[in-house]
Coordinates of N, CA and C in Angstrom, one line a residue:
X1 N -28.5 1.4 -59.9 CA -29.3 1.4 -58.7 C -28.5 0.9 -57.5
X2 N -27.8 -0.2 -57.7 CA -27.1 -0.8 -56.7 C -26.0 0.1 -56.2
X3 N -25.4 0.8 -57.2 CA -24.3 1.7 -56.9 C -24.8 2.8 -56.0
X4 N -26.0 3.3 -56.3 CA -26.6 4.4 -55.4 C -26.9 3.9 -54.0
X5 N -27.4 2.7 -53.9 CA -27.6 2.1 -52.6 C -26.4 2.0 -51.8
X6 N -25.3 1.5 -52.5 CA -24.0 1.3 -51.8 C -23.5 2.7 -51.3
X7 N -23.6 3.7 -52.2 CA -23.1 5.0 -51.9 C -23.9 5.6 -50.7
X8 N -25.2 5.3 -50.7 CA -26.1 5.8 -49.6 C -25.7 5.1 -48.3
X9 N -25.4 3.8 -48.3 CA -25.0 3.1 -47.1 C -23.7 3.6 -46.6
X10 N -22.8 3.8 -47.6 CA -21.4 4.4 -47.2 C -21.6 5.7 -46.5
X11 N -22.5 6.5 -47.1 CA -22.7 7.9 -46.5 C -23.3 7.8 -45.1
X12 N -24.2 6.9 -44.9 CA -24.8 6.7 -43.6 C -23.8 6.3 -42.6
X13 N -22.9 5.4 -43.0 CA -21.8 4.9 -42.1 C -20.9 6.0 -41.8
X14 N -20.5 6.8 -42.8 CA -19.6 7.9 -42.6 C -20.2 8.9 -41.6
X15 N -21.5 9.3 -41.8 CA -22.2 10.2 -40.9 C -22.3 9.6 -39.5
X16 N -22.6 8.3 -39.4 CA -22.7 7.7 -38.1 C -21.4 7.7 -37.3
X17 N -20.3 7.5 -38.1 CA -19.0 7.6 -37.4 C -18.6 8.9 -36.9
X18 N -19.0 10.0 -37.7 CA -18.8 11.3 -37.3 C -19.6 11.7 -36.1
X19 N -20.9 11.3 -36.1 CA -21.8 11.6 -35.0 C -21.5 10.8 -33.7
X20 N -21.4 9.5 -34.0 CA -21.4 8.6 -32.8 C -20.0 8.0 -32.5
X21 N -19.0 8.3 -33.4 CA -17.7 7.7 -33.3 C -17.0 8.1 -31.9
X22 N -17.0 9.3 -31.5 CA -16.4 9.7 -30.2 C -17.0 9.0 -29.1
X23 N -18.4 8.9 -29.1 CA -19.1 8.2 -28.0 C -18.7 6.7 -28.0
X24 N -18.7 6.1 -29.1 CA -18.4 4.7 -29.2 C -16.9 4.4 -28.7
X25 N -16.1 5.3 -29.1 CA -14.7 5.2 -28.7 C -14.5 5.3 -27.2
X26 N -15.3 6.3 -26.6 CA -15.3 6.5 -25.1 C -15.8 5.3 -24.4
X27 N -16.9 4.7 -25.0 CA -17.5 3.5 -24.4 C -16.5 2.3 -24.4
X28 N -15.8 2.2 -25.5 CA -14.7 1.2 -25.6 C -13.6 1.4 -24.6
X29 N -13.2 2.6 -24.4 CA -12.2 2.9 -23.4 C -12.7 2.6 -22.0
X30 N -13.9 3.0 -21.8 CA -14.5 2.7 -20.5 C -14.5 1.2 -20.2
X31 N -14.9 0.4 -21.2 CA -15.0 -1.0 -21.0 C -13.6 -1.6 -20.8
X32 N -12.6 -1.1 -21.4 CA -11.2 -1.5 -21.2 C -10.7 -1.1 -19.8
X33 N -11.1 0.1 -19.4 CA -10.7 0.5 -18.0 C -11.4 -0.4 -17.0
X34 N -12.7 -0.7 -17.1 CA -13.4 -1.5 -16.2 C -12.7 -2.9 -16.1
X35 N -12.4 -3.5 -17.3 CA -11.8 -4.8 -17.3 C -10.4 -4.8 -16.6
X36 N -9.6 -3.7 -16.9 CA -8.3 -3.6 -16.3 C -8.4 -3.5 -14.8
X37 N -9.4 -2.7 -14.3 CA -9.6 -2.4 -12.9 C -10.0 -3.7 -12.2
X38 N -10.9 -4.5 -12.9 CA -11.4 -5.8 -12.3 C -10.2 -6.7 -12.2
X39 N -9.4 -6.8 -13.2 CA -8.2 -7.7 -13.2 C -7.2 -7.3 -12.0
X40 N -7.0 -6.0 -11.9 CA -6.1 -5.5 -10.8 C -6.7 -5.8 -9.5
X41 N -8.0 -5.6 -9.3 CA -8.7 -5.9 -8.0 C -8.5 -7.4 -7.7
X42 N -8.7 -8.3 -8.6 CA -8.6 -9.7 -8.4 C -7.2 -10.1 -8.0
X43 N -6.2 -9.4 -8.8 CA -4.8 -9.7 -8.5 C -4.4 -9.3 -7.1
X44 N -5.0 -8.2 -6.6 CA -4.7 -7.7 -5.3 C -5.2 -8.5 -4.2
X45 N -6.2 -9.2 -4.3 CA -6.7 -10.0 -3.2 C -7.8 -11.0 -3.5
X46 N -7.9 -11.5 -4.8 CA -8.9 -12.5 -5.2 C -10.2 -11.8 -5.5
X47 N -11.2 -12.7 -5.8 CA -12.5 -12.1 -6.2 C -13.2 -11.3 -5.1
X48 N -14.2 -10.5 -5.6 CA -14.9 -9.7 -4.7 C -15.8 -10.6 -3.7
X49 N -16.0 -10.2 -2.4 CA -15.4 -9.0 -1.8 C -14.0 -9.3 -1.1
X50 N -13.2 -8.3 -0.9 CA -12.0 -8.4 -0.2 C -12.2 -8.0 1.3
X51 N -11.4 -8.6 2.2 CA -11.5 -8.2 3.6 C -11.2 -6.7 3.7
X52 N -10.3 -6.2 2.9 CA -9.8 -4.9 3.0 C -10.8 -3.9 2.5
X53 N -11.9 -4.3 1.9 CA -12.9 -3.4 1.4 C -13.5 -2.6 2.5
X54 N -13.7 -3.2 3.7 CA -14.2 -2.5 4.9 C -13.3 -1.4 5.3
X55 N -12.0 -1.5 5.1 CA -11.0 -0.6 5.6 C -10.9 0.7 4.7
X56 N -11.4 0.6 3.5 CA -11.1 1.6 2.5 C -11.6 3.0 2.9
X57 N -12.7 3.1 3.5 CA -13.3 4.4 3.8 C -12.5 5.3 4.7
X58 N -11.8 4.7 5.6 CA -10.9 5.4 6.6 C -9.4 5.3 6.2
X59 N -9.0 4.1 5.9 CA -7.5 3.9 5.7 C -7.1 4.0 4.3
X60 N -8.0 4.2 3.3 CA -7.6 4.5 2.0 C -7.3 3.2 1.1
X61 N -7.1 3.4 -0.2 CA -6.8 2.3 -1.1 C -5.5 1.7 -0.7
X62 N -5.4 0.5 -0.6 CA -4.2 -0.3 -0.2 C -3.5 0.3 1.0
X63 N -4.3 0.9 1.9 CA -3.8 1.3 3.2 C -3.2 2.7 3.2
X64 N -3.4 3.5 2.2 CA -2.8 4.8 2.2 C -4.0 5.8 2.4
X65 N -4.1 6.4 3.6 CA -5.2 7.2 3.9 C -5.0 8.6 3.3
X66 N -6.1 9.2 2.9 CA -6.1 10.6 2.4 C -6.6 11.6 3.4
X67 N -7.0 11.1 4.5 CA -7.6 11.9 5.6 C -6.6 12.0 6.7
X68 N -6.3 13.2 7.2 CA -5.3 13.4 8.2 C -5.7 12.8 9.6
X69 N -6.9 12.5 9.7 CA -7.4 12.0 11.0 C -7.3 10.5 11.1
X70 N -7.0 9.8 10.0 CA -6.9 8.3 10.1 C -5.5 7.8 9.7
X71 N -5.0 6.8 10.3 CA -3.6 6.3 10.0 C -3.6 5.6 8.7
X72 N -2.4 5.7 8.0 CA -2.1 4.8 6.9 C -1.6 3.5 7.4
X73 N -2.1 2.4 6.9 CA -1.7 1.1 7.3 C -0.6 0.5 6.4
X74 N -0.5 1.1 5.2 CA 0.5 0.6 4.2 C 1.9 0.7 4.8
X75 N 2.6 -0.4 4.7 CA 4.0 -0.4 5.2 C 4.1 -0.6 6.7
X76 N 3.0 -0.7 7.4 CA 3.1 -1.0 8.9 C 3.5 -2.4 9.1
X77 N 4.4 -2.6 10.1 CA 4.8 -4.0 10.4 C 3.6 -4.8 10.7
X78 N 3.6 -6.1 10.2 CA 2.5 -7.0 10.4 C 2.2 -7.2 11.9
X79 N 3.3 -7.4 12.7 CA 3.1 -7.7 14.1 C 2.5 -6.5 14.8
X80 N 2.7 -5.3 14.4 CA 2.1 -4.1 15.0 C 0.6 -4.1 14.7
X81 N 0.2 -4.3 13.4 CA -1.2 -4.2 13.0 C -1.9 -5.3 13.7
X82 N -1.3 -6.5 13.8 CA -2.0 -7.6 14.5 C -2.2 -7.3 16.0
X83 N -1.2 -6.7 16.6 CA -1.3 -6.4 18.0 C -2.4 -5.3 18.3
X84 N -2.5 -4.4 17.4 CA -3.5 -3.3 17.5 C -4.9 -3.9 17.4
X85 N -5.1 -4.8 16.4 CA -6.4 -5.4 16.2 C -6.8 -6.3 17.4
X86 N -5.8 -7.0 18.0 CA -6.1 -7.7 19.2 C -6.5 -6.7 20.4
X87 N -5.8 -5.6 20.5 CA -6.1 -4.6 21.5 C -7.5 -4.0 21.3
X88 N -7.8 -3.7 20.1 CA -9.2 -3.2 19.8 C -10.2 -4.2 20.2
X89 N -10.0 -5.5 19.8 CA -10.9 -6.6 20.1 C -11.1 -6.8 21.6
X90 N -10.1 -6.7 22.4 CA -10.1 -6.9 23.8 C -10.6 -5.7 24.6
X91 N -10.6 -4.6 24.0 CA -10.9 -3.3 24.7 C -9.8 -2.6 25.3
X92 N -8.6 -3.2 25.2 CA -7.4 -2.6 25.7 C -7.1 -1.2 25.1
X93 N -7.4 -1.2 23.8 CA -7.3 0.1 23.1 C -8.8 0.5 22.7
X94 N -9.3 1.6 23.2 CA -10.7 1.9 22.9 C -10.9 2.7 21.6
X95 N -11.8 2.2 20.9 CA -12.2 2.9 19.6 C -13.6 2.4 19.2
X96 N -14.6 3.2 19.2 CA -16.0 2.7 18.9 C -16.1 2.1 17.5
X97 N -15.3 2.6 16.6 CA -15.4 2.0 15.2 C -14.6 0.7 15.0
X98 N -13.4 0.7 15.6 CA -12.5 -0.4 15.4 C -12.9 -1.6 16.2
X99 N -13.4 -1.4 17.4 CA -13.7 -2.5 18.4 C -14.6 -3.5 17.7
X100 N -15.8 -3.2 17.2 CA -16.6 -4.2 16.7 C -16.1 -4.9 15.4
X101 N -15.3 -4.1 14.6 CA -14.7 -4.7 13.5 C -13.6 -5.7 13.9
X102 N -12.8 -5.4 14.8 CA -11.7 -6.3 15.3 C -12.3 -7.5 16.0
X103 N -13.4 -7.3 16.7 CA -14.0 -8.5 17.4 C -14.6 -9.5 16.4
X104 N -14.9 -9.0 15.2 CA -15.5 -9.9 14.2 C -14.5 -10.8 13.5
X105 N -13.2 -10.4 13.7 CA -12.2 -11.1 12.9 C -11.6 -12.4 13.6
X106 N -11.4 -13.4 12.8 CA -10.7 -14.6 13.3 C -9.2 -14.4 13.3
X107 N -8.5 -15.3 14.0 CA -7.1 -15.2 14.0 C -6.5 -15.2 12.6
X108 N -7.1 -16.1 11.8 CA -6.6 -16.2 10.4 C -6.8 -14.9 9.6
X109 N -7.9 -14.2 9.8 CA -8.2 -13.0 9.2 C -7.3 -11.9 9.6
X110 N -7.0 -11.8 10.9 CA -6.1 -10.8 11.5 C -4.7 -11.0 10.9
X111 N -4.3 -12.2 10.8 CA -3.0 -12.5 10.2 C -3.0 -12.1 8.7
X112 N -4.0 -12.4 8.0 CA -4.1 -12.1 6.6 C -4.1 -10.6 6.3
X113 N -4.9 -9.8 7.1 CA -4.9 -8.4 7.0 C -3.6 -7.8 7.3
X114 N -3.0 -8.2 8.4 CA -1.7 -7.7 8.9 C -0.6 -7.8 7.8
X115 N -0.6 -9.0 7.3 CA 0.4 -9.3 6.2 C 0.2 -8.6 5.0
X116 N -1.1 -8.4 4.6 CA -1.5 -7.6 3.4 C -1.0 -6.2 3.5
X117 N -1.3 -5.5 4.6 CA -0.9 -4.1 4.7 C 0.6 -4.0 4.9
X118 N 1.3 -4.9 5.5 CA 2.7 -4.9 5.6 C 3.4 -5.0 4.2
X119 N 2.7 -5.6 3.3 CA 3.3 -5.7 1.9 C 3.2 -4.5 1.1
X120 N 2.2 -3.6 1.5 CA 1.9 -2.5 0.6 C 3.0 -1.4 0.8
X121 N 3.5 -0.7 -0.2 CA 4.5 0.3 -0.1 C 4.0 1.5 0.6
X122 N 4.7 2.0 1.6 CA 4.4 3.2 2.3 C 4.5 4.4 1.4
X123 N 3.5 5.3 1.4 CA 3.5 6.5 0.6 C 3.6 7.8 1.4
X124 N 4.1 8.9 0.8 CA 4.3 10.1 1.5 C 2.9 10.8 1.7
X125 N 2.8 11.6 2.7 CA 1.6 12.3 3.1 C 1.5 13.6 2.2
X126 N 1.1 13.4 1.0 CA 1.1 14.6 0.0 C -0.1 15.5 0.2
X127 N -1.0 15.2 1.2 CA -2.1 16.0 1.5 C -1.9 17.0 2.7
X128 N -0.6 17.0 3.1 CA -0.3 17.8 4.3 C 0.9 18.7 4.0
X129 N 0.8 19.9 4.4 CA 1.9 20.9 4.2 C 2.3 21.4 5.6
X130 N 3.5 21.0 6.0 CA 3.9 21.3 7.4 C 4.4 22.8 7.5
X131 N 4.3 23.3 8.7 CA 4.8 24.6 9.0 C 6.4 24.4 9.1
X132 N 7.2 25.1 8.3 CA 8.6 24.9 8.4 C 9.3 25.0 9.8
X133 N 8.9 26.1 10.5 CA 9.4 26.3 11.8 C 9.0 25.2 12.8
X134 N 7.8 24.9 12.8 CA 7.3 23.8 13.7 C 7.9 22.5 13.3
X135 N 8.1 22.2 12.1 CA 8.7 20.9 11.6 C 10.1 20.8 12.1
X136 N 10.8 22.0 12.0 CA 12.2 22.0 12.4 C 12.3 21.8 13.9
X137 N 11.4 22.4 14.6 CA 11.4 22.2 16.1 C 11.1 20.7 16.4
X138 N 10.1 20.1 15.6 CA 9.7 18.8 15.8 C 10.9 17.8 15.6
X139 N 11.7 18.1 14.5 CA 12.8 17.3 14.2 C 13.8 17.2 15.4
X140 N 14.1 18.3 16.0 CA 15.0 18.4 17.1 C 14.4 17.5 18.3
X141 N 13.1 17.6 18.5 CA 12.5 16.9 19.6 C 12.6 15.4 19.4
X142 N 12.3 15.0 18.1 CA 12.3 13.6 17.7 C 13.7 13.0 17.9
X143 N 14.7 13.8 17.4 CA 16.1 13.3 17.5 C 16.6 13.3 19.0
X144 N 16.2 14.2 19.7 CA 16.5 14.3 21.2 C 15.9 13.1 21.9
X145 N 14.7 12.8 21.5 CA 13.9 11.7 22.2 C 14.3 10.3 21.7
X146 N 15.3 10.2 20.8 CA 15.7 8.9 20.2 C 14.6 8.0 19.8
X147 N 13.6 8.6 19.1 CA 12.5 7.8 18.6 C 12.9 6.7 17.6
X148 N 14.0 6.9 16.9 CA 14.5 6.0 16.0 C 14.9 4.6 16.6
X149 N 15.2 4.7 17.9 CA 15.6 3.4 18.6 C 14.5 2.4 18.5
X150 N 13.3 2.8 18.6 CA 12.1 1.9 18.5 C 11.5 1.8 17.2
X151 N 11.3 3.0 16.6 CA 10.5 3.1 15.3 C 11.4 3.0 14.1
X152 N 12.7 2.7 14.2 CA 13.5 2.5 13.0 C 14.2 3.8 12.6
X153 N 15.3 3.6 11.9 CA 16.2 4.7 11.5 C 15.5 5.8 10.7
X154 N 14.5 5.4 9.9 CA 13.8 6.4 9.1 C 12.3 6.5 9.6
X155 N 12.1 6.0 10.8 CA 10.8 6.1 11.5 C 9.7 5.4 10.7
X156 N 10.1 4.4 10.0 CA 9.1 3.7 9.1 C 8.6 2.4 9.8
X157 N 9.0 2.2 11.1 CA 8.4 1.1 11.9 C 9.3 -0.1 11.8
X158 N 9.2 -0.9 12.9 CA 9.9 -2.2 12.9 C 9.3 -3.0 14.0
X159 N 9.2 -4.4 13.8 CA 8.6 -5.3 14.8 C 7.2 -4.8 15.2
X160 N 7.1 -4.6 16.6 CA 5.8 -4.1 17.1 C 5.7 -2.6 17.2
X161 N 6.7 -1.9 16.6 CA 6.7 -0.5 16.7 C 6.2 0.1 15.4
X162 N 5.2 1.0 15.4 CA 4.6 1.5 14.1 C 5.4 2.5 13.3
X163 N 5.0 2.5 12.1 CA 5.5 3.6 11.2 C 4.9 4.9 11.6
X164 N 5.8 5.9 11.8 CA 5.4 7.3 12.1 C 5.5 8.2 10.9
X165 N 6.5 7.9 10.1 CA 6.8 8.8 8.9 C 5.7 8.8 7.9
X166 N 5.2 10.1 7.7 CA 4.2 10.2 6.7 C 2.8 9.9 7.1
X167 N 2.6 9.7 8.4 CA 1.2 9.5 8.9 C 0.4 10.8 8.9
X168 N -0.9 10.7 9.1 CA -1.7 11.9 9.1 C -1.4 12.8 10.3
X169 N -1.3 14.1 10.1 CA -1.0 15.0 11.2 C -2.0 14.9 12.3
X170 N -3.2 15.0 12.0 CA -4.3 15.0 13.1 C -4.2 13.7 13.9
X171 N -4.0 12.6 13.2 CA -3.9 11.3 13.9 C -2.7 11.2 14.8
X172 N -1.6 11.7 14.3 CA -0.4 11.7 15.1 C -0.6 12.5 16.4
X173 N -1.1 13.7 16.2 CA -1.3 14.6 17.3 C -2.3 14.0 18.3
X174 N -3.4 13.4 17.8 CA -4.4 12.8 18.7 C -3.7 11.7 19.6
X175 N -2.9 10.9 18.9 CA -2.2 9.8 19.7 C -1.3 10.3 20.7
X176 N -0.5 11.3 20.4 CA 0.4 11.9 21.4 C -0.4 12.5 22.6
X177 N -1.5 13.1 22.3 CA -2.3 13.7 23.4 C -2.9 12.5 24.2
X178 N -3.3 11.4 23.5 CA -3.9 10.3 24.3 C -2.9 9.7 25.2
X179 N -1.6 9.5 24.7 CA -0.6 8.9 25.5 C -0.3 9.9 26.7
X180 N -0.2 11.2 26.4 CA 0.1 12.1 27.5 C -1.0 12.1 28.6
X181 N -2.3 12.0 28.1 CA -3.4 12.0 29.1 C -3.6 10.6 29.8
X182 N -2.9 9.6 29.2 CA -3.1 8.2 29.8 C -4.3 7.5 29.3
X183 N -5.0 8.0 28.3 CA -6.1 7.3 27.7 C -5.7 6.3 26.7
X184 N -4.5 6.4 26.3 CA -3.9 5.3 25.5 C -2.6 4.9 26.1
X185 N -2.4 3.6 26.2 CA -1.2 3.1 26.9 C -0.5 2.1 26.0
X186 N 0.8 1.8 26.4 CA 1.5 0.6 25.8 C 2.3 0.0 26.9
X187 N 2.7 -1.3 26.7 CA 3.2 -2.1 27.7 C 4.4 -1.5 28.5
X188 N 5.3 -0.9 27.7 CA 6.6 -0.4 28.4 C 6.4 0.9 29.1
X189 N 5.4 1.6 28.8 CA 5.1 2.9 29.4 C 6.0 4.0 28.8
X190 N 6.8 3.7 27.8 CA 7.7 4.7 27.2 C 6.9 5.8 26.6
X191 N 5.9 5.5 25.8 CA 5.2 6.5 25.1 C 4.4 7.4 26.0
X192 N 3.9 6.9 27.1 CA 3.2 7.7 28.1 C 4.2 8.7 28.6
X193 N 5.4 8.3 29.0 CA 6.4 9.2 29.6 C 6.8 10.2 28.6
X194 N 7.1 9.8 27.4 CA 7.6 10.7 26.4 C 6.6 11.8 26.0
X195 N 5.3 11.4 25.8 CA 4.3 12.3 25.4 C 4.0 13.3 26.6
X196 N 3.9 12.7 27.8 CA 3.6 13.6 28.9 C 4.7 14.6 29.2
X197 N 5.9 14.4 28.8 CA 7.0 15.3 29.0 C 7.0 16.4 28.0
X198 N 6.2 16.3 26.9 CA 6.1 17.3 25.9 C 5.0 18.3 26.2
X199 N 5.2 19.6 25.9 CA 4.2 20.6 26.0 C 3.2 20.4 24.9
X200 N 2.0 21.0 24.9 CA 1.1 20.9 23.8 C 1.7 21.4 22.5
X201 N 2.5 22.5 22.6 CA 3.2 23.1 21.4 C 4.2 22.1 20.9
X202 N 4.9 21.4 21.8 CA 5.9 20.4 21.4 C 5.3 19.2 20.7
X203 N 4.1 18.8 21.2 CA 3.4 17.7 20.5 C 3.0 18.1 19.1
X204 N 2.5 19.3 19.0 CA 2.1 19.8 17.7 C 3.3 19.8 16.7
X205 N 4.5 20.3 17.2 CA 5.7 20.3 16.4 C 6.1 18.9 16.0
X206 N 6.1 18.0 16.9 CA 6.4 16.6 16.6 C 5.5 16.0 15.5
X207 N 4.2 16.3 15.7 CA 3.2 15.8 14.7 C 3.5 16.4 13.3
X208 N 3.8 17.7 13.3 CA 4.1 18.4 12.0 C 5.3 17.7 11.3
X209 N 6.3 17.5 12.1 CA 7.5 16.9 11.5 C 7.3 15.5 11.0
X210 N 6.7 14.6 11.8 CA 6.5 13.3 11.4 C 5.6 13.2 10.2
X211 N 4.5 14.0 10.2 CA 3.6 14.0 9.0 C 4.3 14.4 7.7
X212 N 5.4 15.2 7.8 CA 6.0 15.7 6.7 C 7.1 14.8 6.1
X213 N 7.5 13.7 6.9 CA 8.5 12.8 6.4 C 8.0 11.9 5.3
X214 N 8.9 11.6 4.4 CA 8.6 10.7 3.3 C 9.1 9.3 3.6
X215 N 8.2 8.4 3.8 CA 8.5 7.0 4.1 C 8.9 6.1 2.9
X216 N 8.7 6.7 1.7 CA 9.0 5.8 0.5 C 10.5 5.4 0.5
X217 N 10.7 4.2 0.0 CA 12.0 3.7 -0.1 C 12.8 4.5 -1.1
X218 N 14.1 4.8 -0.8 CA 14.9 5.6 -1.6 C 15.6 4.7 -2.7

């Protein structure tokens, strides 16, 4: 009798494993994934919530945007990010989304955010495919304009000059047009003069070229 009961139990266990085994295994894997994700989240910036959580929707995870209309902050010089946040807060640089966010930040928070994004590795813009002819034209214009003098040899930014390599095409074009129109300015006036000297087609070519560059360290 006992033997039959044991065999019945063993049979039920075997059937349960066959029927529910894959589901249980998937639940275990999900639990492991959630635990690992939580650990990674805490390691990246402490317990929930992070300051950077507000930035995710536009600027992407760890500052790498997947939208061509928003800039990637990853790898941007800390002094540049801080300067832009101050400009948004003061109204010197107009943006209806960034202004209230920047105004709500303390100096310590601006410093923390700027340094966080500066530490993140810059990634290539893999969501954009440049037109080869326009990109080639853009390269000539960028080299002729000696953009590297301010933005660094690989156009990955330095000091208060931003990373251009691998930024979103639409964002780059919009900024060039804003500088050309005078709706965005910078202290030296260089960008206004450079952008205004370019034709609309030239600005498109420059944006195509810059968006296609790989900023990742070799």
